PDB file of C-alpha atoms in Angstrom:
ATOM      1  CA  UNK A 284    -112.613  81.589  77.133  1.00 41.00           C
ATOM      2  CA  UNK A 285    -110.087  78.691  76.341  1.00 42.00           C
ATOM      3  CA  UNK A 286    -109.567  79.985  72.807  1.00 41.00           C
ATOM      4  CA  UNK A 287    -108.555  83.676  74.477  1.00 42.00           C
ATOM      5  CA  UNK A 288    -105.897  81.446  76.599  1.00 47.00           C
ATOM      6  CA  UNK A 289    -104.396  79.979  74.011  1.00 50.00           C
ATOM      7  CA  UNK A 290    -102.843  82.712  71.863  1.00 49.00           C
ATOM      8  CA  UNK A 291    -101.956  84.439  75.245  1.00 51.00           C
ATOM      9  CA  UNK A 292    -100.224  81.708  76.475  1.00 52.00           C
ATOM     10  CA  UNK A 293     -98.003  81.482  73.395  1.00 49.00           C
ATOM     11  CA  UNK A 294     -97.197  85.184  73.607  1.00 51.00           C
ATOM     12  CA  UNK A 295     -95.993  84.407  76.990  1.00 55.00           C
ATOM     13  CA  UNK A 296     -93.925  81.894  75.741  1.00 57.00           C
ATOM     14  CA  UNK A 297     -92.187  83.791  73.369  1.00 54.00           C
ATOM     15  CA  UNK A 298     -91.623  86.596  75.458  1.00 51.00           C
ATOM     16  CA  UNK A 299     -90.337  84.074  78.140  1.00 59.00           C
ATOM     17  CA  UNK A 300     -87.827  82.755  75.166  1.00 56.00           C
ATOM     18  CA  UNK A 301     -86.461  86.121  73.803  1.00 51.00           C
ATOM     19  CA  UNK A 302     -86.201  87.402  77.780  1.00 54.00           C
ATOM     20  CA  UNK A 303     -83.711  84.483  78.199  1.00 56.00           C
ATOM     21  CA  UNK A 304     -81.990  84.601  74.987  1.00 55.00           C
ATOM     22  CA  UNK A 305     -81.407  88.841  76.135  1.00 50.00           C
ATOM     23  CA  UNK A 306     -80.268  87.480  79.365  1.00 53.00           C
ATOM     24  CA  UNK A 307     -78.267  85.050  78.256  1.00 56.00           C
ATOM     25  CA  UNK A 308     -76.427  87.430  75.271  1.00 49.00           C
ATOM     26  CA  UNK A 309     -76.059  90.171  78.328  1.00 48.00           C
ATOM     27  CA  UNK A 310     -73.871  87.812  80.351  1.00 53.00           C
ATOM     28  CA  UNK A 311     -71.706  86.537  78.204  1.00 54.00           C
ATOM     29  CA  UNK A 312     -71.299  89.813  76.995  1.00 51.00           C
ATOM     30  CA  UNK A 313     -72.732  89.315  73.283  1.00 48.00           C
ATOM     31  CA  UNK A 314     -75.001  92.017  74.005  1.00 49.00           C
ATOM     32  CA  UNK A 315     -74.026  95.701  73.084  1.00 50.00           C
ATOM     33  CA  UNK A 316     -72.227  97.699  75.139  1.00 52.00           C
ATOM     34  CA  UNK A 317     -72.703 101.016  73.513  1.00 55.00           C
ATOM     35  CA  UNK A 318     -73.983 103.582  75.745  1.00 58.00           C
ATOM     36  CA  UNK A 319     -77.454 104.330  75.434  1.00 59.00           C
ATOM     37  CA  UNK A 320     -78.702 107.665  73.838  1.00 66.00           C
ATOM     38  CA  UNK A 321     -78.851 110.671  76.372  1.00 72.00           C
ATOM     39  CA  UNK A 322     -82.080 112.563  76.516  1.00 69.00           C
ATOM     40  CA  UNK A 323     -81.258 115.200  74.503  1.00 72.00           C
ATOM     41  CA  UNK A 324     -83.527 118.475  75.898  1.00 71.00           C
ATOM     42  CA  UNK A 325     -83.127 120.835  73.114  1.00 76.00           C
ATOM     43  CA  UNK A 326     -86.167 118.883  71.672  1.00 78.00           C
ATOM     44  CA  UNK A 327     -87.524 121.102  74.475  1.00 85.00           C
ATOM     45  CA  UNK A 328     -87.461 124.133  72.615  1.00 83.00           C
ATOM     46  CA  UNK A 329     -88.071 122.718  68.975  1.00 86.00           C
ATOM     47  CA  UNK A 330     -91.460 124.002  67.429  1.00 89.00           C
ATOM     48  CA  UNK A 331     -90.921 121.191  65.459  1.00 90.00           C
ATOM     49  CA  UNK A 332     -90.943 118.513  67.908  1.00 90.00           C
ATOM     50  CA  UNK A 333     -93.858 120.098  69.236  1.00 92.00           C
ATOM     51  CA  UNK A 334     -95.208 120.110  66.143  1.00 93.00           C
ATOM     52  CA  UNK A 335     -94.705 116.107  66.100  1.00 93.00           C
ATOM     53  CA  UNK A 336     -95.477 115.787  69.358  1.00 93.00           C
ATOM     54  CA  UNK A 337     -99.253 117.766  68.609  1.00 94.00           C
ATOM     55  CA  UNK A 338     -99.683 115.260  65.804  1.00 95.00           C
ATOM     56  CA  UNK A 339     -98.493 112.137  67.856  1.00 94.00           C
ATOM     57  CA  UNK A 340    -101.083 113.191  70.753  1.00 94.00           C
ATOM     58  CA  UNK A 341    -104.065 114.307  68.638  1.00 95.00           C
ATOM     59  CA  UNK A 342    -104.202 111.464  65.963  1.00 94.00           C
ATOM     60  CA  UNK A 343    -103.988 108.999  68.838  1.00 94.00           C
ATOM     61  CA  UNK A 344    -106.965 110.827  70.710  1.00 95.00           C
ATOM     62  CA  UNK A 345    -109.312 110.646  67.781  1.00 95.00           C
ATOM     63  CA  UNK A 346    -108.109 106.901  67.103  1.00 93.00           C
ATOM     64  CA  UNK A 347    -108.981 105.732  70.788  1.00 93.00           C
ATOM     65  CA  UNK A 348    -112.528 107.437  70.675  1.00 94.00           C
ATOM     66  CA  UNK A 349    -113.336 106.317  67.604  1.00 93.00           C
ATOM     67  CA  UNK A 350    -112.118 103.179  68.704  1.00 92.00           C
ATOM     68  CA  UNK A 351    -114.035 103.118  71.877  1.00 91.00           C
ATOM     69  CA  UNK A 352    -117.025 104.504  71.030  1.00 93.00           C
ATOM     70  CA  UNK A 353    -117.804 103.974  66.629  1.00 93.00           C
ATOM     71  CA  UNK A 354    -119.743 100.770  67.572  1.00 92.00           C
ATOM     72  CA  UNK A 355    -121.949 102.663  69.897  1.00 92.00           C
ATOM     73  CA  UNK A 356    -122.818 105.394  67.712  1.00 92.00           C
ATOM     74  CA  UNK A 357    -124.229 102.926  65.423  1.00 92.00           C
ATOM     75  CA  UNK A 358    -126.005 100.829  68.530  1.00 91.00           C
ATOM     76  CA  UNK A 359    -127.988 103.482  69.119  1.00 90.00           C
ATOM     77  CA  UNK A 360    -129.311 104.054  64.976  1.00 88.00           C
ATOM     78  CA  UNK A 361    -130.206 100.528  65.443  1.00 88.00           C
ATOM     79  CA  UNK A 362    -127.354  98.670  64.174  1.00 89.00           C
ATOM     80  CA  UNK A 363    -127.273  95.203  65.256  1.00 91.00           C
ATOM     81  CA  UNK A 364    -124.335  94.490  68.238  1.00 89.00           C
ATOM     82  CA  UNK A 365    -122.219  92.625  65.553  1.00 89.00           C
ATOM     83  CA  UNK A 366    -122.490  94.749  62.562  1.00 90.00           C
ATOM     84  CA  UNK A 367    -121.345  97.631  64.843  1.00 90.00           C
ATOM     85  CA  UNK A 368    -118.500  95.633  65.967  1.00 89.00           C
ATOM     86  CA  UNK A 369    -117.654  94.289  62.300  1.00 91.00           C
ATOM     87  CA  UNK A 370    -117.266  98.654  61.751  1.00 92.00           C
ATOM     88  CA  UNK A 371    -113.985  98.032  64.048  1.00 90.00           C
ATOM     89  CA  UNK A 372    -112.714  95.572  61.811  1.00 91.00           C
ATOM     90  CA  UNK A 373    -113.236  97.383  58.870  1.00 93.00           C
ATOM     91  CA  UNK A 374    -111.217 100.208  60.701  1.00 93.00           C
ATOM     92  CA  UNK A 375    -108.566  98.092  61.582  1.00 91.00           C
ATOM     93  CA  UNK A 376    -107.797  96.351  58.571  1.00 93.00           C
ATOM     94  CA  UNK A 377    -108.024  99.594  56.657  1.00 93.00           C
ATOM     95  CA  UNK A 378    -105.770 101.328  58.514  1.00 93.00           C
ATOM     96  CA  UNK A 379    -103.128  98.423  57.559  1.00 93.00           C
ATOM     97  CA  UNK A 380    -102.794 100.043  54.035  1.00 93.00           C
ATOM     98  CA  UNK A 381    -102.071 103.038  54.489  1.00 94.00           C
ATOM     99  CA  UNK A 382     -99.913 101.953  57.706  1.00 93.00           C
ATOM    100  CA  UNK A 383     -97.697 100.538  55.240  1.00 93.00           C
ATOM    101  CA  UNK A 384     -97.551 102.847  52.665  1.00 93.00           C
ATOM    102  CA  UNK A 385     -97.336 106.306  53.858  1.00 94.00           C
ATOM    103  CA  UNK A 386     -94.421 105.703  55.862  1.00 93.00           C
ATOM    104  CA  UNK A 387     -92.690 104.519  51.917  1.00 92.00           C
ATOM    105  CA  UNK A 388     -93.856 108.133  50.561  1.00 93.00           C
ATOM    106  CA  UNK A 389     -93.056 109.937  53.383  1.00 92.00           C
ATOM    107  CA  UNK A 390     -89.316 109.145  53.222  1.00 90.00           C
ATOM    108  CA  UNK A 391     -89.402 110.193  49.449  1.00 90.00           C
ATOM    109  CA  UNK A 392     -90.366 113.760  49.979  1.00 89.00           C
ATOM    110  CA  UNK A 393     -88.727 116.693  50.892  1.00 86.00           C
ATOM    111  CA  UNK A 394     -91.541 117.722  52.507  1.00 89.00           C
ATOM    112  CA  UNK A 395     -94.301 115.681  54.585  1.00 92.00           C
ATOM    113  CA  UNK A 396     -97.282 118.698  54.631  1.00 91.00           C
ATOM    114  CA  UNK A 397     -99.795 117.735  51.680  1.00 93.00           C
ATOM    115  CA  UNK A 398     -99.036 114.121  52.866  1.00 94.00           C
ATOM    116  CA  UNK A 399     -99.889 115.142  56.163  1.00 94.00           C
ATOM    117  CA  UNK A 400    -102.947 117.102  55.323  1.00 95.00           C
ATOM    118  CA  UNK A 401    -104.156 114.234  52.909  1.00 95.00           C
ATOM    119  CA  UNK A 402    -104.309 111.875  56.079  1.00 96.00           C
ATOM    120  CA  UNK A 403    -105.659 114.307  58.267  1.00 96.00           C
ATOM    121  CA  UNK A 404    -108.322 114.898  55.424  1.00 96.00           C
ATOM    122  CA  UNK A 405    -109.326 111.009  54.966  1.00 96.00           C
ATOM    123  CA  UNK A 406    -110.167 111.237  58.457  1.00 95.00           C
ATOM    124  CA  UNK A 407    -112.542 114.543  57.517  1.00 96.00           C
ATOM    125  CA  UNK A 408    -113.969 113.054  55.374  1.00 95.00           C
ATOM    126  CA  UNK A 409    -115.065 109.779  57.594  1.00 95.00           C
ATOM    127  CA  UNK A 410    -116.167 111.972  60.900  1.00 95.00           C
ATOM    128  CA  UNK A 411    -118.530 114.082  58.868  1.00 95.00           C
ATOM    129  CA  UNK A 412    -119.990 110.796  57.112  1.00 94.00           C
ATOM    130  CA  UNK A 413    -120.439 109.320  60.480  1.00 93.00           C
ATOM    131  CA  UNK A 414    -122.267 113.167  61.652  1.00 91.00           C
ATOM    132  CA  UNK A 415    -124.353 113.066  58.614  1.00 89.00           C
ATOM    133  CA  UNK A 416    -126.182 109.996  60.386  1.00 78.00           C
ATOM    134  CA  UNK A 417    -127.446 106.941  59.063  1.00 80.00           C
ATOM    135  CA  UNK A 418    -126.313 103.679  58.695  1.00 83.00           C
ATOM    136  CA  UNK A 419    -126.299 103.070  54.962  1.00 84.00           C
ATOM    137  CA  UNK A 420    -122.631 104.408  54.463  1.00 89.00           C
ATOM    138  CA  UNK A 421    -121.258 103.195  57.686  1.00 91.00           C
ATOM    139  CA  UNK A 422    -118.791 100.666  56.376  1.00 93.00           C
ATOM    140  CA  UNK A 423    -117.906 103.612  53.830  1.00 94.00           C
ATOM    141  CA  UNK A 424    -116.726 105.981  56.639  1.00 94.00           C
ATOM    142  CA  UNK A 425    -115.233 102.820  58.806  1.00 94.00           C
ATOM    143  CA  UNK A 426    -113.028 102.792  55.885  1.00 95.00           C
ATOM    144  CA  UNK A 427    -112.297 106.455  55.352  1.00 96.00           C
ATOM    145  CA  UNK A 428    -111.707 106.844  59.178  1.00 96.00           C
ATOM    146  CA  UNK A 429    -109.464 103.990  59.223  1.00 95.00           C
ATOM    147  CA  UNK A 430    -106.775 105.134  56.292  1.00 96.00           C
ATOM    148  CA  UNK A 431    -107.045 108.355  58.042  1.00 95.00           C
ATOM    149  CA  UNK A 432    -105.648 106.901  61.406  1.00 94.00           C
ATOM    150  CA  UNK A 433    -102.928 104.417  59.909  1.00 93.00           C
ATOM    151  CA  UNK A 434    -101.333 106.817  57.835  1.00 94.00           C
ATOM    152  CA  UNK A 435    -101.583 109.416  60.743  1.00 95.00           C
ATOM    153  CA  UNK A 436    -100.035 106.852  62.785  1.00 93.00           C
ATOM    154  CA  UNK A 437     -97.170 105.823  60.439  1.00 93.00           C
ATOM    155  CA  UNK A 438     -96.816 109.528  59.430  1.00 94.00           C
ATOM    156  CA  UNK A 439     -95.944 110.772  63.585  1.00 93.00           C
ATOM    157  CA  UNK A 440     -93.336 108.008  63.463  1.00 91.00           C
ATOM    158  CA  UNK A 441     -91.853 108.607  60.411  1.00 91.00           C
ATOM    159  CA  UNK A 442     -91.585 112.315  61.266  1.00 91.00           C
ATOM    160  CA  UNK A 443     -89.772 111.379  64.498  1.00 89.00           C
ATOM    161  CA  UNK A 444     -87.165 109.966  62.118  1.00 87.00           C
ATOM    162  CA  UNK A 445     -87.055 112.653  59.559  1.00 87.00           C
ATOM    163  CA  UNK A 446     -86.661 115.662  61.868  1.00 84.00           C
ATOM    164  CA  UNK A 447     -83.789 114.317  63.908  1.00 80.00           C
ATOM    165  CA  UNK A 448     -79.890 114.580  62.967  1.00 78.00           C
ATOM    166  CA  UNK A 449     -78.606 111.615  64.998  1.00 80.00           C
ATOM    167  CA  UNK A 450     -80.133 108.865  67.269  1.00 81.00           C
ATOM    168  CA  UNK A 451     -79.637 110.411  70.712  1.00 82.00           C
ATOM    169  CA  UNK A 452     -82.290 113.210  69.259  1.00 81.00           C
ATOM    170  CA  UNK A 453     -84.554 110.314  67.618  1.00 84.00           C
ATOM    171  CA  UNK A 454     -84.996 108.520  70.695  1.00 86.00           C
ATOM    172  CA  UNK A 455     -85.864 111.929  72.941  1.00 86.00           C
ATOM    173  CA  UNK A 456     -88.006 113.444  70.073  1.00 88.00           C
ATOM    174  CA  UNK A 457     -89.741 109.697  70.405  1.00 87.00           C
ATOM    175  CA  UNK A 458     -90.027 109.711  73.872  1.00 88.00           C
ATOM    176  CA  UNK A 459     -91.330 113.459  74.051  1.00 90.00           C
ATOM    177  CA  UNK A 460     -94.036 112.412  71.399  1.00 90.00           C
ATOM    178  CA  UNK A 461     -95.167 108.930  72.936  1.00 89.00           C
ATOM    179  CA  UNK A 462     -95.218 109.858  76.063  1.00 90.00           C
ATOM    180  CA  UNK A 463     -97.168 113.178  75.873  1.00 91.00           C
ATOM    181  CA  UNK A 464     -98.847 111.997  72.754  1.00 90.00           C
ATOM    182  CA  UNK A 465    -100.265 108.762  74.661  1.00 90.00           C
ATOM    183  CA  UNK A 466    -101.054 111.209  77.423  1.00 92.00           C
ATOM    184  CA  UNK A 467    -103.272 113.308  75.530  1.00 92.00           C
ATOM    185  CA  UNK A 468    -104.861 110.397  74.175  1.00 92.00           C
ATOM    186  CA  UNK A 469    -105.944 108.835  76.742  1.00 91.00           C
ATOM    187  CA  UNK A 470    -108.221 112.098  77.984  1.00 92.00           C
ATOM    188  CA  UNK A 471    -109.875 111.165  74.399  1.00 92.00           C
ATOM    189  CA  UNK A 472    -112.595 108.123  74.896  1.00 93.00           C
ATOM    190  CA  UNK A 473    -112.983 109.600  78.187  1.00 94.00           C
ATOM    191  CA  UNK A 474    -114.010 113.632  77.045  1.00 94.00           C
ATOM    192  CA  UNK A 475    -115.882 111.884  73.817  1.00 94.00           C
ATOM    193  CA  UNK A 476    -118.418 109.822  76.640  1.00 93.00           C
ATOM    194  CA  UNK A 477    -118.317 112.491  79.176  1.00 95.00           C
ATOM    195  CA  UNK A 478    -119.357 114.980  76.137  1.00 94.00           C
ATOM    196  CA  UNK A 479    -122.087 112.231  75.046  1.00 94.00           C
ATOM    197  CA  UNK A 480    -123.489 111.780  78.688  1.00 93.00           C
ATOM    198  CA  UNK A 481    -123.699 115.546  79.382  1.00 94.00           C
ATOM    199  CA  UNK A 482    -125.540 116.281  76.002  1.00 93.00           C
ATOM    200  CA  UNK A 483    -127.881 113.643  75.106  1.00 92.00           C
ATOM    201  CA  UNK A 484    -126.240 113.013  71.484  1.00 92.00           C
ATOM    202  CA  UNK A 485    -123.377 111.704  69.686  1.00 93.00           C
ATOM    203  CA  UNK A 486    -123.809 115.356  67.912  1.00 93.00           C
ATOM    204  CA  UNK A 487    -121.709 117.274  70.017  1.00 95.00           C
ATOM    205  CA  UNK A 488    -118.747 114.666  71.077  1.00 95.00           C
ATOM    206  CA  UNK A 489    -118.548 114.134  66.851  1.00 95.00           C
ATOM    207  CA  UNK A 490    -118.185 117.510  66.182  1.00 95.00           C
ATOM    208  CA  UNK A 491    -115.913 118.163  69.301  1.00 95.00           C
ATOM    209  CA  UNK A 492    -113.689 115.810  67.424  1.00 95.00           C
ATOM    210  CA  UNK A 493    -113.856 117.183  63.751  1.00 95.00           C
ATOM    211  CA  UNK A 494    -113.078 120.799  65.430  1.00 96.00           C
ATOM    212  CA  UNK A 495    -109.533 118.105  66.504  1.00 96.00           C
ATOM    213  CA  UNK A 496    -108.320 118.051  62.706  1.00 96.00           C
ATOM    214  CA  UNK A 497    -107.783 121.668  62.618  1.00 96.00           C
ATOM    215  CA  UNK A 498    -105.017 121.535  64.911  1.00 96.00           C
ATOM    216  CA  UNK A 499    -104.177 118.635  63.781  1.00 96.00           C
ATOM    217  CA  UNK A 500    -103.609 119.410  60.388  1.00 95.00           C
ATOM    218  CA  UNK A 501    -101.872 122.601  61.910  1.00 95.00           C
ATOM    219  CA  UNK A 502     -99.511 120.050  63.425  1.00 94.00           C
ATOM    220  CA  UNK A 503     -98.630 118.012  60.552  1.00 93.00           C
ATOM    221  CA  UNK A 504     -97.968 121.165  58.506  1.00 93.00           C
ATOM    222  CA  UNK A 505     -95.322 122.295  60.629  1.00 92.00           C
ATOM    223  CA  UNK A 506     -93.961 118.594  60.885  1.00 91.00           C
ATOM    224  CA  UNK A 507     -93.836 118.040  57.437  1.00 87.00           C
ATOM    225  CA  UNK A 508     -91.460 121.082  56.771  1.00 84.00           C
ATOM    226  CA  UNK A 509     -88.492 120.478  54.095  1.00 71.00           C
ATOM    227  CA  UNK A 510     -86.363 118.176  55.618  1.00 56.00           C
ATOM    228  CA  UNK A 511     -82.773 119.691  53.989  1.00 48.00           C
ATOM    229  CA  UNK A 512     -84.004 123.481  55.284  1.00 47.00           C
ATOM    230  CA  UNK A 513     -85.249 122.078  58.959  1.00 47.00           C
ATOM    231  CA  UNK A 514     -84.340 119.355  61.178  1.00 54.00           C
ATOM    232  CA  UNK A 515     -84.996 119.436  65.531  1.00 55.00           C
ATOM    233  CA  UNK A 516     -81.306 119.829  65.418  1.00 49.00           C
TER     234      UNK A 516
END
């Protein structure tokens, strides 16, 4: 437990260090005074930020049930409690890559939509190696399903950028995604295990979540519209 308390205790620090350094700045009146960015509601009646929004909400439901529930799938094949958790890494570190780079390509294209479909498809391609069963391919589909969900992940926030005119509409077409997106999410690990308990098998919760990509995909299609011909303003 002591080696848990250590890195949380330095967190705390530094969060203890930049809370008095904002503190400090705010006083003495380094700090900005701009106003900060009104919620703009027109994002309201944008397809597009719903379109964002869809992909924000669904990407993030299939990354917290994988994330919650990959190492049991494999438990129950017979996969030893720390070669299913090692899966998670995999995932993880995976994910960094295309994390880092789709977010670079994204910014170079007119449009997002192949981009967006070749995430969505990585991820395809990793939930119907993990429905196939077996555990000889696992770490294969760890790593499929984790580029899926980084550069799904780096995709919804480079979209929020892209399809806004000026930063009052970035920060409300960000808070309209997160905040319903995370909401969505959320029902994910819970509907995945509820599925699982109800039926017996991983079966039905795994496909449950392929049938996901459709709209998914749907989602990122509309986000990833020319950027010069369509913007959420």
């Amino acid at each position: 437990m002591s080696a848990w308390t250590i890195p949380a205790l330095l967190a705390a620090a530094v969060l203890a260090v930049v809370a008095a350094r904002h503190l400090r700045f705010s006083r003495t009146g380094v700090a900005s005074t701009e106003p900060a960015p009104r919620w703009q509601p027109e994002v309201l009646r944008s397809p597009t930020a719903w379109a964002v929004t869809g992909f924000m909400g669904i990407q993030s439901l299939l990354a917290y049930s994988l994330i919650a529930w990959l190492p049991s799938i494999y438990r129950e094949r017979g996969v030893t409690a720390e070669r299913s958790g090692l899966l998670l890494t995999v995932l993880s570190i995976s994910s960094i890559l295309t994390a880092l780079t789709v977010p670079v390509v994204a910014t170079r294209l007119r449009r997002q939509r192949l981009l967006a479909v070749a995430v969505v498809g990585l991820s395809m391609a990793g939930l119907l190696g993990v429905l196939a069963g077996g555990v000889g391919g696992a770490v294969v589909w760890a790593v499929l399903l984790g580029l899926g969900q980084g550069g799904q992940l780096s995709l919804t926030l480079t979209l929020v950028n892209l399809r806004a005119a000026t930063a009052a509409m970035t920060t409300s077409l960000s808070t309209m995604a997160q905040s319903i997106g995370y909401l969505v999410a959320a029902v994910g690990p819970v509907a995945t295990g509820a599925i699982r308990g109800a039926t017996g098998s991983w079966t039905p919760a795994l496909l449950a979540l392929l049938l996901l990509l459709l709209p998914l995909g749907i989602c990122g299609w509309i986000g990833g519209v020319d950027v010069a011909r369509t913007e959420v303003v």
